[in-house]
């Protein structure tokens, strides 16, 4: 994933000298995503979609929410995101 992101950056920015800082940022080098970051972003995404989520319940495509979180937290661990999403969706849709 990091390697692909670095290659993509180099392909879209083929000029020299290479901006080392931009390359590293785009490849996720040194990026840390905390559990708190994941929790916060999932809360935001659920809040933005809460009406449809409550209306559609089990028919709501949770994958769209996961995709939105992945856009905002590109370097987050996918399993951690999925687990936190499951917990929060369950908590926020039971009532």
PDB file of N, CA, C and O in Angstrom, residues 9 12 20 28-29 45 47 49 51-53 62 64-65 69-70 74 77 80 90:
ATOM      1  N   UNK A   9       2.485   8.694  -6.525  1.00  0.00           N
ATOM      2  CA  UNK A   9       2.951  10.075  -6.356  1.00  0.00           C
ATOM      3  C   UNK A   9       4.028  10.408  -7.378  1.00  0.00           C
ATOM      4  O   UNK A   9       3.998  11.458  -8.021  1.00  0.00           O
ATOM      5  N   UNK A  12       2.616  10.889 -10.858  1.00  0.00           N
ATOM      6  CA  UNK A  12       1.850  12.123 -11.046  1.00  0.00           C
ATOM      7  C   UNK A  12       2.687  13.381 -10.808  1.00  0.00           C
ATOM      8  O   UNK A  12       2.228  14.488 -11.077  1.00  0.00           O
ATOM      9  N   UNK A  20      10.795  15.377  -1.232  1.00  0.00           N
ATOM     10  CA  UNK A  20      10.852  14.240  -0.311  1.00  0.00           C
ATOM     11  C   UNK A  20       9.727  14.277   0.711  1.00  0.00           C
ATOM     12  O   UNK A  20       9.099  13.259   0.999  1.00  0.00           O
ATOM     13  N   UNK A  28       2.209   7.925   3.107  1.00  0.00           N
ATOM     14  CA  UNK A  28       1.807   7.562   4.461  1.00  0.00           C
ATOM     15  C   UNK A  28       2.961   7.293   5.402  1.00  0.00           C
ATOM     16  O   UNK A  28       2.762   6.787   6.502  1.00  0.00           O
ATOM     17  N   UNK A  29       4.157   7.645   4.981  1.00  0.00           N
ATOM     18  CA  UNK A  29       5.318   7.412   5.830  1.00  0.00           C
ATOM     19  C   UNK A  29       5.259   8.364   7.019  1.00  0.00           C
ATOM     20  O   UNK A  29       5.130   9.567   6.872  1.00  0.00           O
ATOM     21  N   UNK A  45     -18.986  10.400  10.241  1.00  0.00           N
ATOM     22  CA  UNK A  45     -19.596   9.776   9.065  1.00  0.00           C
ATOM     23  C   UNK A  45     -20.985   9.240   9.409  1.00  0.00           C
ATOM     24  O   UNK A  45     -21.933   9.409   8.627  1.00  0.00           O
ATOM     25  N   UNK A  47     -22.957  10.367  11.800  1.00  0.00           N
ATOM     26  CA  UNK A  47     -23.821  11.532  12.017  1.00  0.00           C
ATOM     27  C   UNK A  47     -24.296  12.116  10.689  1.00  0.00           C
ATOM     28  O   UNK A  47     -25.464  12.494  10.549  1.00  0.00           O
ATOM     29  N   UNK A  49     -24.854  10.539   8.012  1.00  0.00           N
ATOM     30  CA  UNK A  49     -25.726   9.584   7.328  1.00  0.00           C
ATOM     31  C   UNK A  49     -26.804   8.996   8.236  1.00  0.00           C
ATOM     32  O   UNK A  49     -27.474   8.037   7.861  1.00  0.00           O
ATOM     33  N   UNK A  51     -29.835   9.803   9.298  1.00  0.00           N
ATOM     34  CA  UNK A  51     -31.236   9.725   8.875  1.00  0.00           C
ATOM     35  C   UNK A  51     -31.463   8.523   7.966  1.00  0.00           C
ATOM     36  O   UNK A  51     -32.364   7.719   8.204  1.00  0.00           O
ATOM     37  N   UNK A  52     -30.639   8.388   6.938  1.00  0.00           N
ATOM     38  CA  UNK A  52     -30.780   7.258   6.017  1.00  0.00           C
ATOM     39  C   UNK A  52     -30.487   5.936   6.713  1.00  0.00           C
ATOM     40  O   UNK A  52     -31.147   4.930   6.450  1.00  0.00           O
ATOM     41  N   UNK A  53     -29.516   5.952   7.588  1.00  0.00           N
ATOM     42  CA  UNK A  53     -29.149   4.744   8.327  1.00  0.00           C
ATOM     43  C   UNK A  53     -30.323   4.253   9.170  1.00  0.00           C
ATOM     44  O   UNK A  53     -30.651   3.062   9.184  1.00  0.00           O
ATOM     45  N   UNK A  62     -23.504  -0.480   4.493  1.00  0.00           N
ATOM     46  CA  UNK A  62     -22.462  -0.042   5.420  1.00  0.00           C
ATOM     47  C   UNK A  62     -21.141   0.187   4.687  1.00  0.00           C
ATOM     48  O   UNK A  62     -20.326   1.009   5.087  1.00  0.00           O
ATOM     49  N   UNK A  64     -20.617   1.842   2.137  1.00  0.00           N
ATOM     50  CA  UNK A  64     -20.471   3.251   1.750  1.00  0.00           C
ATOM     51  C   UNK A  64     -19.899   4.075   2.899  1.00  0.00           C
ATOM     52  O   UNK A  64     -19.117   4.998   2.676  1.00  0.00           O
ATOM     53  N   UNK A  65     -20.299   3.730   4.126  1.00  0.00           N
ATOM     54  CA  UNK A  65     -19.755   4.431   5.295  1.00  0.00           C
ATOM     55  C   UNK A  65     -18.274   4.096   5.464  1.00  0.00           C
ATOM     56  O   UNK A  65     -17.452   4.979   5.724  1.00  0.00           O
ATOM     57  N   UNK A  69     -14.958   6.626   5.423  1.00  0.00           N
ATOM     58  CA  UNK A  69     -13.934   6.661   6.470  1.00  0.00           C
ATOM     59  C   UNK A  69     -12.563   6.437   5.845  1.00  0.00           C
ATOM     60  O   UNK A  69     -11.596   7.132   6.191  1.00  0.00           O
ATOM     61  N   UNK A  70     -12.454   5.495   4.915  1.00  0.00           N
ATOM     62  CA  UNK A  70     -11.167   5.212   4.258  1.00  0.00           C
ATOM     63  C   UNK A  70     -10.668   6.433   3.469  1.00  0.00           C
ATOM     64  O   UNK A  70      -9.465   6.668   3.393  1.00  0.00           O
ATOM     65  N   UNK A  74      -6.944   7.496   5.171  1.00  0.00           N
ATOM     66  CA  UNK A  74      -6.356   6.582   4.178  1.00  0.00           C
ATOM     67  C   UNK A  74      -5.445   5.531   4.802  1.00  0.00           C
ATOM     68  O   UNK A  74      -5.404   4.396   4.351  1.00  0.00           O
ATOM     69  N   UNK A  77      -5.930   1.307   9.873  1.00  0.00           N
ATOM     70  CA  UNK A  77      -6.027  -0.143   9.780  1.00  0.00           C
ATOM     71  C   UNK A  77      -7.473  -0.528   9.452  1.00  0.00           C
ATOM     72  O   UNK A  77      -8.397  -0.160  10.180  1.00  0.00           O
ATOM     73  N   UNK A  80      -9.469  -2.393  12.184  1.00  0.00           N
ATOM     74  CA  UNK A  80      -9.847  -1.506  13.295  1.00  0.00           C
ATOM     75  C   UNK A  80     -11.022  -0.625  12.894  1.00  0.00           C
ATOM     76  O   UNK A  80     -11.937  -0.388  13.692  1.00  0.00           O
ATOM     77  N   UNK A  90     -24.147  -0.258  15.683  1.00  0.00           N
ATOM     78  CA  UNK A  90     -25.036  -0.993  16.588  1.00  0.00           C
ATOM     79  C   UNK A  90     -25.531  -0.076  17.710  1.00  0.00           C
ATOM     80  O   UNK A  90     -26.725  -0.055  18.013  1.00  0.00           O
TER      81      UNK A  90
END
